[in-house]
XYZ file of C-alpha atoms in Angstrom:
762
model
C 7.856 -11.029 8.746
C 8.942 -11.619 5.180
C 7.814 -10.361 1.801
C 7.902 -11.332 -1.850
C 7.419 -9.375 -5.061
C 5.423 -11.757 -7.219
C 5.494 -11.175 -10.950
C 3.356 -14.106 -12.070
C 1.451 -17.089 -10.769
C 3.364 -20.386 -10.815
C 2.243 -23.177 -8.459
C -0.373 -21.129 -6.607
C -3.964 -22.322 -6.418
C -6.354 -21.405 -9.217
C -10.114 -21.287 -9.564
C -12.454 -20.347 -12.394
C -14.802 -17.490 -13.188
C -17.302 -16.861 -15.907
C -15.927 -14.557 -18.552
C -17.609 -11.160 -18.146
C -17.975 -11.698 -14.378
C -19.546 -8.417 -13.116
C -16.769 -7.902 -10.541
C -14.087 -7.454 -13.184
C -15.495 -4.702 -15.396
C -13.967 -1.225 -15.151
C -14.973 2.294 -16.166
C -13.110 5.182 -17.748
C -14.102 8.710 -18.712
C -12.736 12.225 -19.261
C -12.840 14.881 -16.549
C -14.868 16.569 -15.223
C -17.509 13.843 -15.535
C -17.460 10.947 -13.077
C -18.623 7.342 -13.277
C -18.416 4.230 -11.119
C -19.261 0.553 -11.573
C -20.530 -1.634 -8.735
C -21.774 -5.197 -8.508
C -25.414 -5.410 -7.438
C -25.731 -9.198 -7.668
C -23.594 -12.180 -8.629
C -24.776 -11.737 -12.220
C -25.387 -7.987 -12.341
C -23.608 -4.644 -12.355
C -24.635 -1.001 -12.281
C -22.920 2.116 -13.604
C -23.698 5.539 -12.142
C -22.544 8.628 -14.011
C -22.412 12.375 -13.396
C -22.357 14.410 -16.625
C -21.313 18.056 -17.090
C -20.378 18.435 -20.772
C -22.206 17.800 -24.053
C -19.362 15.506 -25.183
C -19.034 13.488 -21.958
C -18.636 9.748 -22.620
C -18.016 6.918 -20.179
C -16.788 3.480 -21.185
C -17.807 0.272 -19.404
C -14.799 -1.919 -20.134
C -13.870 -5.604 -20.268
C -10.162 -6.266 -20.842
C -8.717 -9.500 -22.192
C -5.596 -9.085 -20.043
C -6.057 -8.455 -16.328
C -3.739 -5.562 -15.455
C -5.549 -4.452 -12.301
C -5.388 -7.390 -9.899
C -2.413 -8.739 -7.989
C -0.270 -11.091 -10.136
C -1.281 -14.042 -7.941
C -4.976 -13.236 -8.297
C -5.430 -12.220 -11.943
C -7.688 -13.985 -14.390
C -6.031 -15.602 -17.380
C -5.346 -13.636 -20.551
C -7.570 -14.962 -23.333
C -7.959 -12.850 -26.456
C -10.024 -15.340 -28.438
C -13.698 -14.555 -27.814
C -15.142 -16.585 -30.699
C -16.419 -19.265 -28.339
C -18.466 -16.812 -26.250
C -22.144 -15.963 -26.296
C -22.964 -13.064 -23.960
C -26.500 -12.267 -22.872
C -27.825 -9.635 -20.443
C -30.795 -7.466 -19.673
C -30.154 -3.762 -20.304
C -31.973 -1.092 -18.329
C -31.003 2.588 -18.303
C -32.022 6.129 -17.426
C -30.410 9.493 -18.092
C -28.274 8.158 -20.979
C -29.025 8.021 -24.684
C -31.290 5.089 -25.490
C -30.296 1.987 -27.421
C -32.165 2.935 -30.598
C -30.885 6.483 -31.252
C -27.821 7.846 -33.012
C -24.883 7.995 -30.566
C -26.731 5.479 -28.371
C -24.791 2.674 -26.641
C -22.160 1.106 -28.870
C -19.931 -1.887 -28.113
C -16.465 -0.912 -29.320
C -14.169 -3.900 -29.903
C -10.421 -3.260 -30.157
C -7.994 -5.877 -31.393
C -6.656 -7.292 -34.638
C -8.296 -8.765 -37.701
C -7.603 -12.241 -39.072
C -4.522 -10.893 -40.864
C -3.106 -9.461 -37.645
C -3.781 -5.809 -38.469
C -4.861 -3.594 -35.578
C -8.356 -2.226 -35.901
C -11.628 -1.538 -34.086
C -15.260 -2.479 -34.727
C -18.333 -0.552 -33.586
C -21.313 -2.729 -32.743
C -24.673 -1.011 -32.230
C -26.279 -2.841 -29.287
C -29.792 -2.054 -30.554
C -29.123 -4.394 -33.484
C -28.864 -7.296 -31.004
C -31.594 -6.226 -28.566
C -35.154 -7.392 -28.012
C -37.399 -5.064 -26.029
C -37.722 -1.321 -25.540
C -34.912 1.250 -26.026
C -34.336 1.495 -22.262
C -35.263 -2.036 -21.190
C -34.147 -4.832 -23.478
C -32.424 -8.212 -23.558
C -29.190 -8.075 -25.556
C -27.732 -11.290 -27.020
C -24.271 -11.264 -28.596
C -22.596 -14.247 -30.272
C -18.987 -13.131 -30.620
C -18.409 -15.634 -33.451
C -21.213 -14.099 -35.555
C -21.128 -10.405 -34.772
C -21.128 -7.392 -37.060
C -20.409 -3.744 -36.568
C -22.192 -1.000 -38.473
C -25.256 1.134 -37.775
C -27.795 -0.599 -40.017
C -27.735 -4.336 -40.634
C -27.304 -6.022 -42.997
C -26.616 -3.146 -45.354
C -23.755 -1.641 -43.318
C -22.512 -4.868 -41.748
C -18.833 -4.909 -40.758
C -18.106 -8.505 -39.608
C -16.102 -8.708 -36.384
C -13.082 -11.001 -36.121
C -13.238 -11.973 -32.442
C -10.166 -14.185 -32.402
C -7.688 -11.542 -31.181
C -9.344 -8.925 -28.961
C -7.593 -6.655 -26.467
C -10.630 -5.003 -24.938
C -14.244 -4.102 -25.528
C -16.280 -1.300 -24.028
C -19.820 0.002 -24.017
C -20.108 3.759 -24.504
C -22.519 5.766 -22.351
C -23.398 9.398 -23.038
C -25.910 11.814 -21.476
C -29.313 12.467 -23.000
C -28.088 15.981 -23.857
C -25.109 14.633 -25.836
C -24.193 16.578 -28.993
C -20.479 15.836 -29.256
C -19.682 19.528 -28.882
C -17.102 20.676 -26.354
C -19.641 22.727 -24.437
C -21.437 22.648 -21.122
C -24.748 20.837 -20.773
C -27.677 23.091 -20.038
C -27.416 21.733 -16.485
C -25.350 18.934 -14.939
C -27.179 15.622 -15.181
C -26.943 12.079 -13.897
C -27.558 8.720 -15.528
C -27.308 5.019 -14.849
C -27.381 1.640 -16.546
C -27.825 -1.850 -15.181
C -26.728 -5.096 -16.809
C -28.567 -7.912 -15.053
C -29.070 -11.649 -15.624
C -25.624 -11.714 -17.253
C -24.660 -15.080 -18.719
C -21.792 -16.201 -20.885
C -22.009 -19.538 -22.673
C -19.851 -21.504 -25.059
C -16.402 -23.141 -24.968
C -14.717 -19.792 -24.181
C -17.059 -18.895 -21.354
C -14.794 -19.860 -18.438
C -11.468 -18.327 -17.383
C -9.005 -19.535 -14.787
C -8.247 -17.060 -12.028
C -5.744 -16.887 -9.201
C -7.273 -18.145 -5.974
C -4.219 -18.106 -3.708
C -4.934 -17.271 -0.084
C -2.092 -15.610 1.810
C -2.374 -16.432 5.532
C -3.396 -13.587 7.806
C -0.210 -11.734 8.715
C -1.233 -8.985 11.103
C -0.914 -5.995 8.754
C -3.792 -3.777 7.749
C -4.024 -2.131 4.349
C -4.669 1.395 3.147
C -6.389 2.366 -0.060
C -7.728 5.407 -1.856
C -10.681 6.203 -4.099
C -8.619 8.385 -6.452
C -6.531 5.315 -7.358
C -9.381 2.779 -7.447
C -12.461 4.635 -8.706
C -12.393 2.634 -11.952
C -12.612 -0.780 -10.215
C -15.580 -2.391 -8.519
C -15.343 -2.354 -4.704
C -15.848 -6.135 -4.761
C -12.717 -6.554 -6.882
C -10.632 -4.284 -4.691
C -11.677 -5.990 -1.464
C -11.174 -9.470 -2.938
C -7.523 -8.601 -3.408
C -7.182 -7.259 0.131
C -8.794 -10.320 1.669
C -6.868 -12.952 -0.302
C -3.559 -11.160 0.307
C -3.962 -11.648 4.049
C -4.910 -8.141 5.171
C -7.376 -7.933 8.044
C -8.850 -5.460 10.504
C -9.667 -1.951 9.385
C -8.833 -0.519 5.980
C -7.601 3.065 5.989
C -9.593 4.425 3.064
C -8.642 7.839 1.697
C -11.781 9.291 0.118
C -9.489 11.393 -2.017
C -9.036 14.861 -3.390
C -10.085 14.558 -7.029
C -13.012 12.192 -7.712
C -15.602 12.259 -4.924
C -17.091 15.786 -5.104
C -19.977 17.350 -6.983
C -19.121 20.289 -9.224
C -20.924 23.422 -10.330
C -20.058 25.626 -13.323
C -18.603 29.054 -12.560
C -16.299 31.532 -14.344
C -15.729 29.197 -17.287
C -14.719 26.249 -15.113
C -16.137 23.750 -12.649
C -15.775 24.136 -8.898
C -16.665 22.107 -5.841
C -20.359 22.549 -5.124
C -21.213 23.828 -1.653
C -24.960 23.169 -1.924
C -26.727 19.840 -1.856
C -25.016 16.471 -1.455
C -21.256 16.539 -0.927
C -20.479 13.507 -3.096
C -21.405 12.982 -6.732
C -23.717 10.078 -7.553
C -20.900 7.857 -8.832
C -18.728 8.293 -5.741
C -21.722 7.872 -3.462
C -22.758 4.589 -5.089
C -19.175 3.290 -5.047
C -18.611 4.091 -1.382
C -21.928 2.615 -0.290
C -21.033 -0.610 -2.099
C -17.527 -0.493 -0.616
C -18.928 -0.179 2.913
C -21.432 -3.003 2.422
C -18.826 -5.365 0.934
C -16.292 -4.509 3.650
C -18.859 -5.366 6.304
C -19.634 -8.655 4.554
C -15.948 -9.651 4.483
C -15.257 -8.657 8.079
C -13.260 -5.510 7.383
C -13.652 -2.227 9.194
C -13.078 1.124 7.481
C -11.199 4.158 8.772
C -12.613 6.882 6.513
C -9.898 9.418 5.691
C -10.381 13.057 4.662
C -7.578 15.523 3.954
C -7.218 19.303 3.538
C -6.534 18.829 -0.166
C -8.524 19.339 -3.379
C -7.636 19.108 -7.040
C -6.541 22.654 -7.853
C -8.599 23.054 -11.028
C -11.823 22.534 -9.044
C -10.875 24.407 -5.852
C -12.315 27.859 -5.149
C -9.583 30.499 -5.130
C -10.539 31.810 -1.687
C -10.164 28.335 -0.141
C -6.464 27.931 -0.975
C -3.533 28.439 1.341
C -1.205 31.121 -0.033
C 2.330 32.374 0.469
C 3.070 36.000 1.312
C 3.079 37.027 -2.363
C -0.336 35.448 -2.959
C 0.972 32.317 -4.702
C -1.247 29.330 -3.961
C 0.289 26.394 -2.138
C 0.165 23.534 -4.646
C 1.492 19.997 -4.417
C 3.845 18.474 -6.953
C 1.253 16.052 -8.339
C 0.317 16.289 -12.023
C -2.220 17.863 -12.164
C -1.542 19.639 -8.850
C -3.781 19.753 -5.822
C -4.346 22.761 -3.599
C -4.180 22.877 0.204
C -7.270 24.184 1.954
C -6.864 26.996 4.442
C -7.791 25.926 8.001
C -9.002 29.504 8.496
C -11.556 29.513 5.683
C -14.929 28.741 7.238
C -16.678 27.656 4.030
C -13.856 25.256 3.105
C -13.816 23.799 6.607
C -17.619 23.507 6.687
C -17.393 21.571 3.422
C -14.985 19.074 5.025
C -17.225 18.800 8.074
C -20.208 18.011 5.834
C -18.126 15.323 4.121
C -17.121 13.820 7.485
C -20.772 13.665 8.570
C -21.808 12.027 5.278
C -19.127 9.353 5.638
C -20.102 8.557 9.217
C -23.744 8.274 8.170
C -22.626 5.816 5.491
C -20.597 3.761 7.966
C -23.470 3.504 10.422
C -25.925 2.578 7.653
C -23.609 -0.291 6.614
C -23.352 -1.567 10.187
C -19.678 -0.620 10.494
C -18.082 0.801 13.611
C -17.620 4.509 12.747
C -13.969 5.466 12.419
C -12.708 8.746 11.000
C -9.224 9.946 10.088
C -8.036 13.494 9.471
C -5.241 12.878 7.016
C -2.059 14.941 7.108
C -3.475 18.389 7.935
C -0.786 21.056 7.683
C 0.213 24.492 6.537
C 1.949 24.079 3.194
C 5.568 25.146 2.798
C 6.898 26.205 -0.595
C 10.058 24.495 -1.909
C 12.047 27.613 -0.982
C 10.797 27.501 2.619
C 8.004 30.116 2.483
C 5.023 29.075 4.613
C 1.529 29.449 3.180
C -0.021 31.356 6.084
C -1.172 34.391 4.115
C -4.496 33.699 2.374
C -7.084 36.343 3.237
C -8.921 34.167 5.749
C -5.690 33.193 7.505
C -4.425 36.770 7.631
C -7.674 37.901 9.189
C -7.553 35.112 11.773
C -3.883 35.833 12.533
C -4.331 39.513 13.370
C -4.842 41.104 9.968
C -1.212 41.775 9.114
C 0.894 38.817 10.293
C 4.665 39.153 10.312
C 6.397 37.904 7.163
C 8.420 34.689 7.262
C 10.785 34.483 4.319
C 11.710 30.877 5.090
C 10.974 28.493 7.931
C 14.446 27.019 7.420
C 16.357 29.996 8.749
C 16.689 31.532 12.192
C 13.346 32.976 13.308
C 12.540 35.951 15.492
C 10.304 35.769 18.528
C 7.482 37.367 16.517
C 7.836 34.794 13.732
C 7.777 31.924 16.234
C 4.680 33.435 17.808
C 3.052 33.497 14.358
C 3.798 29.797 13.895
C 2.287 29.084 17.323
C -0.843 31.015 16.366
C -1.063 29.180 13.036
C -0.742 25.889 14.899
C -3.565 26.854 17.239
C -5.709 27.702 14.193
C -4.914 24.329 12.603
C -5.726 22.489 15.845
C -9.015 24.370 16.144
C -10.022 23.327 12.629
C -9.129 19.656 13.187
C -11.014 19.633 16.491
C -14.115 20.960 14.717
C -13.756 18.333 11.994
C -13.467 15.518 14.548
C -16.454 16.949 16.411
C -18.531 16.894 13.208
C -17.737 13.197 12.755
C -18.717 12.487 16.375
C -21.909 14.505 16.031
C -22.963 12.260 13.159
C -21.818 9.087 14.948
C -21.289 9.577 18.704
C -19.331 6.314 18.981
C -16.884 7.477 16.306
C -13.209 6.696 16.906
C -11.123 9.649 15.683
C -7.648 9.412 14.153
C -5.084 12.078 13.297
C -2.473 11.161 10.679
C 0.705 13.216 10.610
C 3.598 12.888 8.184
C 6.753 13.137 10.265
C 9.376 14.018 7.588
C 7.423 17.189 6.739
C 6.176 18.362 10.118
C 9.488 17.498 11.830
C 11.816 18.660 9.061
C 15.271 18.900 10.663
C 16.035 21.918 8.485
C 12.992 23.729 9.916
C 12.977 22.892 13.647
C 10.375 25.546 14.515
C 7.845 24.321 11.931
C 6.341 21.875 14.398
C 4.823 24.876 16.168
C 2.449 25.239 13.201
C 2.256 21.687 11.880
C 2.327 19.597 15.061
C 0.449 21.940 17.377
C 0.026 21.274 21.073
C -3.731 21.347 20.470
C -3.331 17.841 19.050
C -2.061 16.486 22.369
C -3.874 13.564 23.930
C -6.856 13.256 24.341
C -7.717 15.440 21.342
C -7.991 12.251 19.233
C -8.445 8.602 20.041
C -5.506 7.463 17.899
C -2.340 9.160 16.609
C -1.235 7.758 13.260
C 2.344 8.230 12.061
C 3.812 8.023 8.580
C 7.468 8.461 7.553
C 8.120 6.857 4.159
C 10.604 9.473 2.930
C 12.899 8.498 5.785
C 12.210 4.790 5.347
C 13.078 4.538 1.659
C 16.207 6.653 2.250
C 17.358 4.236 4.961
C 17.225 7.017 7.554
C 16.020 4.960 10.519
C 17.654 7.380 12.956
C 15.313 10.171 11.851
C 12.350 7.827 12.258
C 13.385 6.913 15.790
C 13.914 10.565 16.716
C 10.683 11.660 15.031
C 8.582 9.031 16.772
C 10.151 9.909 20.135
C 9.511 13.615 19.586
C 5.881 13.024 18.545
C 5.310 10.851 21.620
C 6.874 13.408 23.944
C 5.075 16.365 22.364
C 1.602 14.870 21.970
C 1.555 12.266 24.733
C -0.073 9.311 22.958
C 1.195 5.994 24.390
C 2.379 3.465 21.867
C -0.825 1.426 22.180
C -2.774 4.486 20.949
C -0.570 4.873 17.892
C -0.872 3.417 14.400
C 1.925 3.215 11.852
C 1.481 3.549 8.084
C 4.352 2.025 6.106
C 5.042 2.930 2.480
C 4.562 3.925 -0.191
C 6.324 3.104 -3.505
C 5.575 5.837 -5.998
C 6.755 4.221 -9.252
C 7.117 0.640 -10.527
C 10.857 1.123 -11.070
C 11.207 1.766 -7.322
C 9.796 -1.621 -6.280
C 13.011 -2.412 -4.423
C 11.837 0.026 -1.735
C 9.355 -2.576 -0.480
C 12.206 -4.226 1.402
C 12.756 -1.144 3.540
C 9.011 -0.627 3.958
C 8.468 -4.198 5.167
C 11.351 -3.802 7.619
C 9.890 -0.530 8.935
C 6.532 -2.242 9.458
C 8.300 -4.929 11.487
C 9.977 -2.287 13.648
C 6.640 -0.587 14.315
C 4.962 -3.856 15.263
C 7.848 -4.715 17.573
C 7.432 -1.277 19.160
C 3.901 -2.296 20.103
C 1.749 0.102 18.058
C -1.979 -0.596 18.018
C -2.032 -1.325 14.268
C 0.332 -1.238 11.301
C -0.835 -0.630 7.735
C 0.784 -1.102 4.342
C 0.322 2.007 2.199
C -1.208 1.409 -0.226
C -3.232 -1.323 -1.936
C -2.923 0.061 -5.505
C 0.888 -0.120 -5.252
C 0.704 -3.563 -3.615
C -1.276 -4.829 -6.604
C 0.908 -3.077 -9.156
C 4.214 -4.425 -7.806
C 3.040 -7.863 -6.683
C 3.915 -7.239 -3.037
C 3.112 -10.194 -0.775
C 3.515 -9.911 2.990
C 3.521 -13.007 5.164
C 4.602 -14.247 8.558
C 7.685 -16.420 8.352
C 6.026 -19.229 10.284
C 6.795 -17.445 13.511
C 6.774 -20.525 15.724
C 9.343 -22.240 13.528
C 11.452 -19.109 13.236
C 11.092 -18.103 16.903
C 14.315 -17.216 18.662
C 15.190 -17.201 22.350
C 17.969 -14.718 22.996
C 19.860 -17.046 25.347
C 23.223 -18.765 25.202
C 23.731 -22.493 24.798
C 24.294 -23.520 28.439
C 27.452 -25.600 28.067
C 30.976 -24.351 27.464
C 32.460 -25.737 24.264
C 35.967 -27.050 24.169
C 38.103 -27.478 21.121
C 36.695 -30.971 20.762
C 33.471 -29.547 19.400
C 33.001 -30.172 15.695
C 32.494 -27.180 13.385
C 31.437 -27.875 9.788
C 30.870 -24.956 7.369
C 28.724 -26.114 4.440
C 27.616 -24.858 1.039
C 25.108 -26.081 -1.505
C 26.766 -26.582 -4.875
C 25.378 -28.362 -7.912
C 28.179 -29.935 -9.979
C 27.636 -31.225 -13.486
C 30.469 -33.301 -14.971
C 30.633 -33.531 -18.736
C 31.768 -36.482 -20.836
C 35.245 -34.986 -21.121
C 35.565 -34.550 -17.371
C 34.971 -30.801 -17.362
C 32.753 -29.503 -14.598
C 30.079 -26.861 -14.381
C 29.568 -25.736 -10.795
C 26.605 -23.700 -9.574
C 26.571 -22.326 -6.030
C 22.973 -22.327 -4.783
C 23.723 -20.273 -1.649
C 25.178 -16.788 -1.555
C 27.014 -17.728 1.656
C 27.768 -20.782 3.725
C 26.132 -21.907 6.920
C 27.699 -23.871 9.717
C 26.802 -27.135 11.397
C 28.066 -27.988 14.857
C 28.256 -31.065 17.034
C 28.520 -29.823 20.594
C 28.314 -33.259 22.212
C 31.953 -33.139 23.373
C 30.951 -30.284 25.672
C 28.877 -32.682 27.799
C 31.254 -33.531 30.657
C 29.082 -34.501 33.605
C 25.675 -35.730 34.642
C 24.870 -32.136 35.557
C 25.683 -31.174 31.970
C 23.298 -33.872 30.723
C 20.517 -32.516 32.922
C 21.172 -28.938 31.777
C 21.233 -30.024 28.127
C 17.941 -31.923 28.400
C 16.253 -28.998 30.146
C 17.534 -26.589 27.486
C 16.358 -28.915 24.678
C 12.871 -29.106 26.166
C 12.686 -25.336 26.674
C 13.535 -24.788 22.989
C 10.871 -27.311 21.901
C 13.627 -29.204 20.150
C 14.466 -27.516 16.837
C 11.462 -25.142 16.984
C 13.263 -22.244 18.674
C 16.681 -20.802 17.971
C 19.338 -19.654 20.425
C 22.866 -18.239 20.611
C 26.049 -20.282 20.319
C 29.567 -19.007 20.848
C 31.661 -20.568 18.081
C 34.955 -21.637 19.684
C 36.866 -20.903 16.459
C 35.133 -17.826 14.988
C 33.494 -15.420 17.432
C 34.915 -11.973 16.681
C 35.513 -9.477 13.919
C 39.277 -9.883 14.275
C 41.285 -7.891 16.750
C 38.208 -6.147 18.182
C 39.369 -2.801 16.804
C 36.784 -0.365 15.440
C 38.624 -0.682 12.111
C 38.250 -4.469 11.773
C 35.407 -4.765 9.272
C 34.124 -2.366 6.633
C 30.338 -1.903 6.825
C 29.806 0.558 3.991
C 30.180 4.117 2.730
C 28.186 7.135 3.861
C 25.985 9.162 1.530
C 24.909 11.949 3.889
C 21.487 10.326 4.477
C 21.797 6.700 5.600
C 22.559 6.146 9.285
C 21.872 2.389 9.501
C 24.618 -0.092 8.604
C 24.500 -3.873 8.860
C 27.272 -5.666 10.758
C 29.232 -7.984 8.482
C 32.385 -10.053 8.644
C 34.366 -10.467 5.463
C 36.071 -13.702 4.442
C 38.114 -12.722 1.407
C 35.556 -11.980 -1.304
C 32.710 -13.420 0.752
C 30.796 -11.739 3.551
C 28.743 -13.004 6.477
C 25.900 -11.061 8.079
C 26.301 -10.777 11.829
C 22.857 -10.640 13.430
C 23.746 -11.483 17.032
C 26.584 -9.250 18.246
C 27.641 -9.625 21.864
C 26.143 -6.829 23.937
C 28.647 -4.067 24.678
C 31.268 -5.404 22.274
C 30.557 -3.234 19.226
C 33.008 -0.461 18.398
C 32.494 1.863 15.418
C 34.661 4.264 13.428
C 33.815 6.750 10.682
C 36.661 7.534 8.298
C 39.071 5.902 10.724
C 37.960 7.936 13.766
C 36.256 5.935 16.497
C 32.895 7.263 17.691
C 30.454 6.453 20.459
C 27.579 8.326 18.789
C 25.676 5.214 17.756
C 23.300 2.523 18.972
C 23.058 -1.140 18.063
C 19.630 -2.124 16.772
C 18.064 -5.573 16.763
C 19.230 -7.768 13.917
C 22.838 -6.580 14.036
C 22.571 -3.021 12.773
C 24.656 -0.026 13.782
C 22.576 3.172 13.822
C 24.712 6.306 13.859
C 23.386 9.470 15.461
C 24.482 11.508 12.449
C 24.594 10.295 8.858
C 28.210 9.952 7.624
C 29.162 12.239 4.778
C 29.338 11.040 1.196
C 32.207 8.567 0.762
C 32.981 8.279 4.484
C 33.973 4.694 5.365
C 32.063 3.122 8.259
C 33.905 0.301 10.036
C 33.331 -1.764 13.159
C 34.773 -4.332 15.495
C 32.692 -6.730 17.570
C 32.284 -10.101 19.184
C 29.364 -12.211 18.040
C 27.345 -15.332 18.597
C 25.907 -17.594 15.910
C 22.114 -18.097 15.787
C 21.515 -21.854 15.778
C 18.853 -24.463 16.481
C 18.905 -28.129 17.346
C 19.175 -30.081 14.110
C 16.899 -32.969 15.122
C 13.617 -33.553 16.930
C 15.241 -36.133 19.228
C 18.192 -35.885 21.613
C 19.912 -39.104 22.726
C 22.366 -38.913 25.649
C 22.806 -41.402 28.490
C 24.906 -42.065 31.559
C 26.558 -45.140 30.036
C 27.875 -43.119 27.121
C 29.329 -40.531 29.454
C 30.894 -43.096 31.871
C 32.434 -44.962 28.919
C 34.267 -41.809 27.888
C 32.404 -41.515 24.573
C 31.040 -38.172 23.451
C 27.322 -37.832 22.853
C 26.188 -36.434 19.501
C 24.336 -33.113 19.822
C 24.008 -31.658 16.305
C 23.146 -27.979 15.817
C 22.663 -26.012 12.601
C 23.055 -22.292 11.936
C 19.842 -20.434 11.058
C 19.667 -17.512 8.654
C 18.038 -14.410 10.088
C 18.152 -12.226 6.962
């Protein structure tokens, strides 16, 4: 498979949408309130909101520039709204009405006719006909005024250079004070019968369709709560993702809260999800079903720390809570705390009910359950609930990275049994709600199989997870992938298979993810790791995750597999020195009037053409050649050719060619042959011919991976030179769809023409 990081649309197909299409509105709000926008018809949207504070305010937003969709799928940027007339029916409940002070206002942000940045505040009631909670609003952007009372306080809007506009929504108990509402409240609005008319009413939008490529996609509510589910799933579908979506319900946006001790904490009574999250996920499930997606609903042992009850948190021996490095941090829930675990079980049951109601096959994932380890190696096994479950006074472990006593190992085993018991109960809760539920366990190999803490797997990959505890084992390893540490991945996968017993067909692989935009180059390694997993035969492979795919413009596609197919067989005829070998480059040469040239090399390296006709020496050779040509479907399938003039690294010594320098992490090095300043990737080494040296000392502690990669058992130290010697074949294909050889040509002593061309495999 191949990938591309698209930054903008060029020749890709485009369509059109109506400006203000309900799918492309977003919401924003301050914590702890929550809000979500969903599409309820082709011309209608609905916002659900959960309010906690007297100054809570949600914005329903339309942006002139699309910064949320994939670069190939964005709508055009158009900041001139003067040719637009927007009309909709407004209905609402639980929010301040259109006619009161602090009621819904359309805030318009942009620049005035002189180019000065400013904002206008348009009271919607001034453009409404009907009642304060059920009215038709008509807005002509070319003749619009801000101000509370019109015409006396009119502030004419210049709509020729707008960045965004948003409608403000506040609770009926709004005062603007930073204080709690008398009681948490909910509210909603609907904009229906939405129409936009005028010369600016239509926008072009990317409508490229990436062919289905065999990868699934993962997503998460915490990253996508502000988008409509329809918008999110449109991106997934058009980018070629199919099958089930691994959807992480999250750790910071889905729950209901209750006030306590001056803060807000996860509510353990009533519905698990707040009204906004519930509406969003119901719409997500319905739209996924409509588009043919399945959903693997993912729940983790993680909650935003500021809303997590103190007793629920895992803690180190000194009482310090185990917190992640996110900003703001999340807390890890103790597998021993019954109330915390019951809360997760209630969430699992609610999600399975939702899946069944939408007509989806119920699928549930327990995402990365583990005992947290502090940066200094202290395990978080010592919250009150865990201590009680582990005997009351469990032995102290100063660091899991040092040598451990028998008692400390026994404690890790007991902690692992406790973790396995909690995950089994969580899976059982999902199955109780949906008996046909397929259960998944996701484990993050670089943490649970940390080489510096070899005994940690006792606690974090417990034997209680062994098959058939779950239907599918899901593996994730992106720390190793982006570091180029494929050896650790191979060892980790092998250890997980041996320890837990899930055959490869009952495994899924999650590739990714890229944390920051400046790390987009990591997609190359992630795409390669996905290819390795698929070649290994896993049941499904997922890109993690859709928000990063959209942000970085990642496009995954099959490289026309039939055309790029390769048969790992040798050309059947021996080549003599009569064979023609023609290295070629692609160079554009511009000659000026004075005879000076400007030369531009289009290829980073040459490729070679061959004519192997002189190797045909008998009628038997003709028959073998014709059979081989038919088996390759002409030029459709590649094969190996031994170049009679260039088939080795040099002398064959392990010191022949320099592959790279060690950094203490990377174990995978590509085979290359240097030609002065140029280099050629060697993707088809001859089996058994590769010899390797590290800092001039030959080693046998390596394997040769597909594609011409040396994988060392141990990462070379920083600055250590890795070299290799090898024999190699050239990947080639027939150059033409026809092959013309005949007996008369052979008997006349003339060589047939059998052209081949080298194919690039990287």
